[in-house]
Short mmCIF file of C-alpha atoms in Angstrom, two decimals:
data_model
loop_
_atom_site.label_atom_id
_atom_site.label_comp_id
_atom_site.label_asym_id
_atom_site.label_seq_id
_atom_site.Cartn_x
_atom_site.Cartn_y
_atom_site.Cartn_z
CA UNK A 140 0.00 0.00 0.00
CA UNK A 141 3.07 2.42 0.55
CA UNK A 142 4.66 1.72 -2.84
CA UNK A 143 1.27 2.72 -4.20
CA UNK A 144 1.10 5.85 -2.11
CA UNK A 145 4.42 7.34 -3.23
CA UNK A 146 3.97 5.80 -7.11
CA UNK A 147 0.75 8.18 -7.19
CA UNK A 148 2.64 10.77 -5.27
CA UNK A 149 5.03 10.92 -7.72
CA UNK A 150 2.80 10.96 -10.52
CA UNK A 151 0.73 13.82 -9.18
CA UNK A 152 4.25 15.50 -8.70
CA UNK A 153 5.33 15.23 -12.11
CA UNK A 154 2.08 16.48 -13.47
CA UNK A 155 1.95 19.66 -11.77
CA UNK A 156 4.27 20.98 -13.93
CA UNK A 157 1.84 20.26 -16.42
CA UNK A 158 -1.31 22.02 -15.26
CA UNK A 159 -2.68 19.18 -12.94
CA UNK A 160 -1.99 20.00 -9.53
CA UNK A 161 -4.97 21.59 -8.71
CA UNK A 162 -6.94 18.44 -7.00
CA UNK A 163 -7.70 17.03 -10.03
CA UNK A 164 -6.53 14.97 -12.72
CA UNK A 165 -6.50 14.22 -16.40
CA UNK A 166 -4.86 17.81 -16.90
CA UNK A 167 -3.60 16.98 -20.31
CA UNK A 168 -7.48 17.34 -21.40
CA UNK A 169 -7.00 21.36 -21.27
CA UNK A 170 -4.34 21.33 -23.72
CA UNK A 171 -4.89 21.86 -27.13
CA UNK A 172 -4.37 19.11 -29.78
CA UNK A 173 -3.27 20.80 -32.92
CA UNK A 174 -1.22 23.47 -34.16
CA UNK A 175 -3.59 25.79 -35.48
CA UNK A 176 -5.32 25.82 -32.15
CA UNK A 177 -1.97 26.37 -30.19
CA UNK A 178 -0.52 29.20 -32.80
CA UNK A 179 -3.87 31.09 -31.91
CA UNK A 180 -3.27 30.57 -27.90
CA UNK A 181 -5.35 28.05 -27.74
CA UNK A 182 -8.84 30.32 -28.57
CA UNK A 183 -10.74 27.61 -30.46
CA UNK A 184 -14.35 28.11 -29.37
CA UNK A 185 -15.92 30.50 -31.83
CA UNK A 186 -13.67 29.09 -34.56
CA UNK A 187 -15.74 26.90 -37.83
CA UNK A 188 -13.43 23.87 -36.80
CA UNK A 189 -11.19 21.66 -38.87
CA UNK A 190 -10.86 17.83 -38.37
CA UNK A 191 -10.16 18.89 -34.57
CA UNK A 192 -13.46 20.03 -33.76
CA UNK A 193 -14.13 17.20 -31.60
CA UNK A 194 -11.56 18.75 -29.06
CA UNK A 195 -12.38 22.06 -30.01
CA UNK A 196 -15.83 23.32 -30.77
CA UNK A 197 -18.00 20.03 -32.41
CA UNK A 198 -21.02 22.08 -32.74
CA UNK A 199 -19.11 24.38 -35.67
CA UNK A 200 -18.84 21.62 -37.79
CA UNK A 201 -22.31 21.43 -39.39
CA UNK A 202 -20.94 24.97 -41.02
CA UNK A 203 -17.88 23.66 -42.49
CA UNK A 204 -17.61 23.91 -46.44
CA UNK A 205 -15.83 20.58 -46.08
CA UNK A 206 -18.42 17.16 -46.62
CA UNK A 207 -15.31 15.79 -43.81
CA UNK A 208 -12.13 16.01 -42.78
CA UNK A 209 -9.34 13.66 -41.16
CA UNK A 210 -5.87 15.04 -39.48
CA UNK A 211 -3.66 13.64 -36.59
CA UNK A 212 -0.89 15.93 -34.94
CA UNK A 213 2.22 15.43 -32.12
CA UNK A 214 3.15 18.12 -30.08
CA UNK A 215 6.20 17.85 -27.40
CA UNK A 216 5.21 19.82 -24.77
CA UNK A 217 7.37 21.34 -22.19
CA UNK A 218 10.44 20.08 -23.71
CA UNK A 219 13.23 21.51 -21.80
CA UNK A 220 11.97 20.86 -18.35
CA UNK A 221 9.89 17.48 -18.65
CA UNK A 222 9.95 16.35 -22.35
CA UNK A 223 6.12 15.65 -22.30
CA UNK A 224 4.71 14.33 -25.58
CA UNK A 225 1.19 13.88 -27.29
CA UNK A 226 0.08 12.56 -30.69
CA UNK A 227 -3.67 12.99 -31.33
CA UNK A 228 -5.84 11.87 -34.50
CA UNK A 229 -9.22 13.21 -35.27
CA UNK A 230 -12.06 13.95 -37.76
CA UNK A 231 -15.60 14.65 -38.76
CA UNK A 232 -17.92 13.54 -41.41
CA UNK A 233 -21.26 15.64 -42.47
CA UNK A 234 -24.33 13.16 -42.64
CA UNK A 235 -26.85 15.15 -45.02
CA UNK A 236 -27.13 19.26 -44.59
CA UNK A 237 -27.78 19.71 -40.79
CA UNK A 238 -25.28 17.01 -38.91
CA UNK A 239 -22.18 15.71 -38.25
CA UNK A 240 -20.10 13.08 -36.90
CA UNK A 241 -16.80 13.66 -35.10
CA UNK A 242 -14.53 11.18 -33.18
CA UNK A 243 -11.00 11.81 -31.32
CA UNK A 244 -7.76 9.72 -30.14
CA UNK A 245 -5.36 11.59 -28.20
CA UNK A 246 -2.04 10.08 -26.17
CA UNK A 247 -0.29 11.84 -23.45
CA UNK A 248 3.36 10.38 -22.76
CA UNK A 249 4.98 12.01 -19.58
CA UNK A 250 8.80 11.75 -18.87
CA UNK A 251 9.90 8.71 -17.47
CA UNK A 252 9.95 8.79 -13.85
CA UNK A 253 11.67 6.27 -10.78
CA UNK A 254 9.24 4.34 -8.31
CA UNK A 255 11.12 4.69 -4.68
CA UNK A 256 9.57 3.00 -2.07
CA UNK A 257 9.44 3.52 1.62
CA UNK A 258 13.13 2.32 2.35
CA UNK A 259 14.33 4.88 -0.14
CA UNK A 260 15.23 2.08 -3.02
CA UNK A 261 14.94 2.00 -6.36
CA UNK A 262 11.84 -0.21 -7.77
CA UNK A 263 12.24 0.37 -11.28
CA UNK A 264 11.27 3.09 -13.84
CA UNK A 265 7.55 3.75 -15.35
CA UNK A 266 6.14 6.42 -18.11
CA UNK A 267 2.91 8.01 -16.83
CA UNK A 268 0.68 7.92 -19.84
CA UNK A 269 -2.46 9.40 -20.23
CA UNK A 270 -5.49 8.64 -22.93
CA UNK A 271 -8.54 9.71 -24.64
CA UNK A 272 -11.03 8.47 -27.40
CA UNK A 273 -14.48 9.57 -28.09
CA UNK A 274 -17.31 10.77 -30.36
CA UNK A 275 -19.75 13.12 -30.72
CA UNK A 276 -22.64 14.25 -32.72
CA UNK A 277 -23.54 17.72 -34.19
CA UNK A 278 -27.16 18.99 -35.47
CA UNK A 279 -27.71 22.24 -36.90
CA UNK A 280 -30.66 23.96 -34.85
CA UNK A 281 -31.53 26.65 -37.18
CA UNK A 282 -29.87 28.65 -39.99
CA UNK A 283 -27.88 30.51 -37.22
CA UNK A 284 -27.83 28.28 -34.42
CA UNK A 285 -25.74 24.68 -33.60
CA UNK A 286 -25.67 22.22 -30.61
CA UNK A 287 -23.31 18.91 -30.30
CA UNK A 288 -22.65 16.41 -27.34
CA UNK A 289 -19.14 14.48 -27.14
CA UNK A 290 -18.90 11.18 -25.00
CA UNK A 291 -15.35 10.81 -24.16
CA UNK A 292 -13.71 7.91 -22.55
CA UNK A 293 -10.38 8.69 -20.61
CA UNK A 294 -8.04 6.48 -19.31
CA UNK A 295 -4.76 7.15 -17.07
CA UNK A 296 -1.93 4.69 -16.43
CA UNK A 297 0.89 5.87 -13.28
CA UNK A 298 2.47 2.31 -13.47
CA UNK A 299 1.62 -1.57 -12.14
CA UNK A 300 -1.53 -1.78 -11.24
CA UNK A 301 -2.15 2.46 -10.58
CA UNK A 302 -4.29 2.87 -13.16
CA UNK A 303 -7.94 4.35 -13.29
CA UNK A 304 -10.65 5.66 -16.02
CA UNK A 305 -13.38 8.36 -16.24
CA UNK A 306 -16.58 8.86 -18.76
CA UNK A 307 -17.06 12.30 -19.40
CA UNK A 308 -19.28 14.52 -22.05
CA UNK A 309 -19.10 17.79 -23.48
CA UNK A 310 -21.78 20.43 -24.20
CA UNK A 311 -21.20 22.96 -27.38
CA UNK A 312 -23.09 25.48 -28.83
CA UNK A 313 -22.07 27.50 -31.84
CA UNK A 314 -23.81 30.62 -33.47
CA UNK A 315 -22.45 32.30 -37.16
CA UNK A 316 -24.22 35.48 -38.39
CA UNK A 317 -22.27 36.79 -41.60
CA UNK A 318 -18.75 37.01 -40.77
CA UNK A 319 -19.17 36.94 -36.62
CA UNK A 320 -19.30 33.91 -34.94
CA UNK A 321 -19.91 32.77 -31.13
CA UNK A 322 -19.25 29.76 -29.18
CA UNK A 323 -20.06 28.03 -25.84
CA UNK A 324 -18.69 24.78 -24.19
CA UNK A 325 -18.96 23.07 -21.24
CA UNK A 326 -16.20 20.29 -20.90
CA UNK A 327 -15.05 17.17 -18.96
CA UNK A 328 -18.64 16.49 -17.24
CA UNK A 329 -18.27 13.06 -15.83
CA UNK A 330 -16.81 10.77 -13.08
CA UNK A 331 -13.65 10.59 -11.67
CA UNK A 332 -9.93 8.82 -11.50
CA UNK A 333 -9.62 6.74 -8.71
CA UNK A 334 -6.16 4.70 -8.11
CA UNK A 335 -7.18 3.28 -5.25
CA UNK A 336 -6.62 6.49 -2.80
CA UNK A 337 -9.57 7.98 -3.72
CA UNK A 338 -11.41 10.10 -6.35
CA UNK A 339 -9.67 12.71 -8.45
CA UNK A 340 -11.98 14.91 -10.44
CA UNK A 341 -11.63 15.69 -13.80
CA UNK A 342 -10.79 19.48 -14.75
CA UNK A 343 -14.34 20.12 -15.67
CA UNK A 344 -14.75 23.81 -17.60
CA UNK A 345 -16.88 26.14 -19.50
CA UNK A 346 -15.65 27.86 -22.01
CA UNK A 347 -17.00 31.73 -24.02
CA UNK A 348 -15.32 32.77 -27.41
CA UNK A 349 -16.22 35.01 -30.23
CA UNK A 350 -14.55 35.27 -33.66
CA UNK A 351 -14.49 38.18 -36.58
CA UNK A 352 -13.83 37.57 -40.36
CA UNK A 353 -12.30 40.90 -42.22
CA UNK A 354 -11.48 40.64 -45.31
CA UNK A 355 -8.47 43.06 -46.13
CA UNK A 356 -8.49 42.46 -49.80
CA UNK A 357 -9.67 40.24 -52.86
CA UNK A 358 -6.90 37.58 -51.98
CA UNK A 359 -6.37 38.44 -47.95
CA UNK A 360 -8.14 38.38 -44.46
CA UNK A 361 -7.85 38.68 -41.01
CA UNK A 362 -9.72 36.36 -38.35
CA UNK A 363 -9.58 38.13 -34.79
CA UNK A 364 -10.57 35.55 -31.89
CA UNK A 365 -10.93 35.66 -28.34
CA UNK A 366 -12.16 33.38 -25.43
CA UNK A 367 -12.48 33.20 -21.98
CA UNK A 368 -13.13 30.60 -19.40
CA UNK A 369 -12.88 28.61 -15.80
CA UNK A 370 -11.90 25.27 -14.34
CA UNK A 371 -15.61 24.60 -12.43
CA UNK A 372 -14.15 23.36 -9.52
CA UNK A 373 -11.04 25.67 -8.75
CA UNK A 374 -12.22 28.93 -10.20
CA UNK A 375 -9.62 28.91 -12.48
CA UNK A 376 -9.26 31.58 -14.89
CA UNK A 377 -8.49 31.32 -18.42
CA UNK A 378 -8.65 33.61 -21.39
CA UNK A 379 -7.06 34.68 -24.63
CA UNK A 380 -6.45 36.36 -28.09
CA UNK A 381 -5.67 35.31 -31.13
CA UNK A 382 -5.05 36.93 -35.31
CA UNK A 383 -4.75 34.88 -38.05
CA UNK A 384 -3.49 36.27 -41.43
CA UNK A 385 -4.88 34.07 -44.42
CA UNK A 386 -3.24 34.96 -48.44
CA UNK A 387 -5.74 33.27 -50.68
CA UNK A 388 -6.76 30.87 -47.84
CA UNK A 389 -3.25 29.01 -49.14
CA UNK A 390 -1.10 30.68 -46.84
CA UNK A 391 -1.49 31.25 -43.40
CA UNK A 392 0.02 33.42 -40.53
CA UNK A 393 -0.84 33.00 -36.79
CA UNK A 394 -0.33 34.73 -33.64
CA UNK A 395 -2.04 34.36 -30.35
CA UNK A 396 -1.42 34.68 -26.31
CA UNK A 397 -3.28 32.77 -23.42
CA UNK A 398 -3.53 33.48 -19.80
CA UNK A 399 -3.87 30.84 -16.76
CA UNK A 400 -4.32 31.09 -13.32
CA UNK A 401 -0.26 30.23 -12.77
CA UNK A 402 -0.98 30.22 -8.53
CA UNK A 403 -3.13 27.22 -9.62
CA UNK A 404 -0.93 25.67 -11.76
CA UNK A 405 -2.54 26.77 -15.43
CA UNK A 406 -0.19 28.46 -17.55
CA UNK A 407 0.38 31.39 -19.64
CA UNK A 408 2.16 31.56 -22.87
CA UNK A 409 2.41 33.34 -26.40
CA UNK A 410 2.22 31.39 -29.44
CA UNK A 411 3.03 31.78 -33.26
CA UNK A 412 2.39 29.91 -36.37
CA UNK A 413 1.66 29.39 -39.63
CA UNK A 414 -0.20 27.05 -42.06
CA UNK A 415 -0.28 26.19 -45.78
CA UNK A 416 -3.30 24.63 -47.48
CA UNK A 417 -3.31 23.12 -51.08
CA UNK A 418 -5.26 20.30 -52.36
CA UNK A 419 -7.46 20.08 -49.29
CA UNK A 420 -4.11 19.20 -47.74
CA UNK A 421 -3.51 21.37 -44.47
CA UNK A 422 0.25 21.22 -42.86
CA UNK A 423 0.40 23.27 -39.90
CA UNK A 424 2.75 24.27 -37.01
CA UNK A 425 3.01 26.12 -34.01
CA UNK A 426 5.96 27.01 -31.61
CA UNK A 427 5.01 28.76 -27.76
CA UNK A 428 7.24 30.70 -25.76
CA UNK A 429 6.81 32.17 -21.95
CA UNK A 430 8.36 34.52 -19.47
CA UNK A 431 12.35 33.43 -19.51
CA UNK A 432 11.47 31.16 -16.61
CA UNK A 433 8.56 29.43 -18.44
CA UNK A 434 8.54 25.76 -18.86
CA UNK A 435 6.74 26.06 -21.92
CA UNK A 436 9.67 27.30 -23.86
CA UNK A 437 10.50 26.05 -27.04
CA UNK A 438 6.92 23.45 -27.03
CA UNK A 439 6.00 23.08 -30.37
CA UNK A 440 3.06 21.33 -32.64
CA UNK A 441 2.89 20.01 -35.89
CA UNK A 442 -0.44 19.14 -37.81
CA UNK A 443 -1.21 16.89 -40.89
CA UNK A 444 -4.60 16.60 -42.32
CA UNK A 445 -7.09 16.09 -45.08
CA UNK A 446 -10.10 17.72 -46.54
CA UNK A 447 -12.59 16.55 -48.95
#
């Protein structure tokens, strides 16, 4: 029973550096999955999603131009302090005029980390890893007006026989009028991890955004985003900005900042990045920076996907 103790001690430890040290767990669920996301801060809400609307915003996908989309993406996150890494796939497919289908994998590797037991002796080394997979459906409400429901299954592994799992669902709303858009969603509603020392609760949050579409010339535009939101259960405070520059929606320019709650262990960073599109083919990255002390530094994301 000690051995477990100071396994999930030292798991809980090693994940506080990555925004889950707040009483709860499955942290790796705030963090965003794909590069366009990430060069933008991380203000997805109000955005008409790509194949990463299932983490993002589901309900926006019943407005895509696109009949579907599939992508997957790895990020290394937090690479010169904990070499954290995540590879996530995802994608949607329309079903007539009015709905949608979207589904999500995403894999959170942490740095590998000793077990020491009670005596102070080496028991052998273990990677935290941390999982999700779900689906989720979208229905157009109106014209105007969009509502989808994710059911997420998340699993985490600290070693032996530490592991636990969580159900969860997600509420999203989405509303486009012209070239403004507005977004709601309530995420991480569900159970919690237990590892045998009792319940953890998942990072449960709601989440406000609004977008703006200017076009600066026959071949150019700007998208202006913002959001703002909580973790439920810690009143922790999250919100951001983000411009994206698009040349003959080929070519794409991104720039974005996001602020946490840092006393609770959410950070904040600035982003950039930039994205081509050609064929229905999107490649995209994204590289975020910090304060000079800033974990974050030098985390990056790179995105693959596929239109049609």
């Amino acid at each position: 029973m000690k051995r477990r103790y100071n396994l999930l001690a030292a798991f809980i430890l090693l994940i506080a550096f990555t925004i889950n040290s707040y009483g709860q767990s499955a942290g790796f669920t705030l963090i965003s999955t794909d590069a366009r996301t990430f060069g933008l801060g991380g203000n997805s809400t109000a955005l008409v999603s790509n194949a990463f609307g299932f983490y993002n915003n589901s309900a926006s996908l019943v407005f895509s131009a696109d009949k579907g989309s599939l992508a997957a993406s790895y990020s290394s996150w937090m690479p010169q302090t904990m070499d954290n890494s995540m590879i996530a796939g995802s994608g949607f497919f329309k079903i007539g005029e009015k709905s949608a289908i979207s589904f999500g994998y995403n894999n959170f590797v942490y740095q590998e980390v000793e077990i020491i037991d009670q005596f102070g002796s080496g028991r052998g080394m273990f990677t935290p890893k941390e999982s999700l997979f779900g689906a989720g459906f979208s229905y157009m409400l109106s014209n105007n007006f969009s509502a989808s429901a994710n059911l997420k299954f998340i699993s985490s592994d600290i070693g032996g026989n530490d592991a636990a799992s969580a159900f969860a669902a997600d509420l999203n709303l989405f509303y486009q009028k012209e070239s403004l858009n507005l977004g709601f969603s309530l995420s991480n509603i569900g159970s919690s991890l237990d590892y045998g020392n009792g319940p953890y609760s998942l990072p449960s949050n709601a989440k406000f955004g609004a977008s703006y579409i200017k076009n600066v010339s026959d071949n150019s535009s700007l998208l202006f985003t913002g959001q703002a939101g909580m973790v439920l259960k810690e009143s922790a405070l999250m919100a951001g900005a983000g411009l994206e520059y698009a040349f003959k929606q080929i070519l794409f320019l991104r720039i974005g900042a996001h602020y946490g709650d840092e006393e609770k262990s959410i950070p904040s960073y600035l982003s950039v990045g930039t994205g081509l599109k050609i064929y229905g083919i999107n490649l995209d990255f994204a590289y975020l920076t910090g304060k000079s002390d800033s974990p974050l530094g030098n985390s990056f994301c790179i995105s693959m996907g596929y239109n049609f």
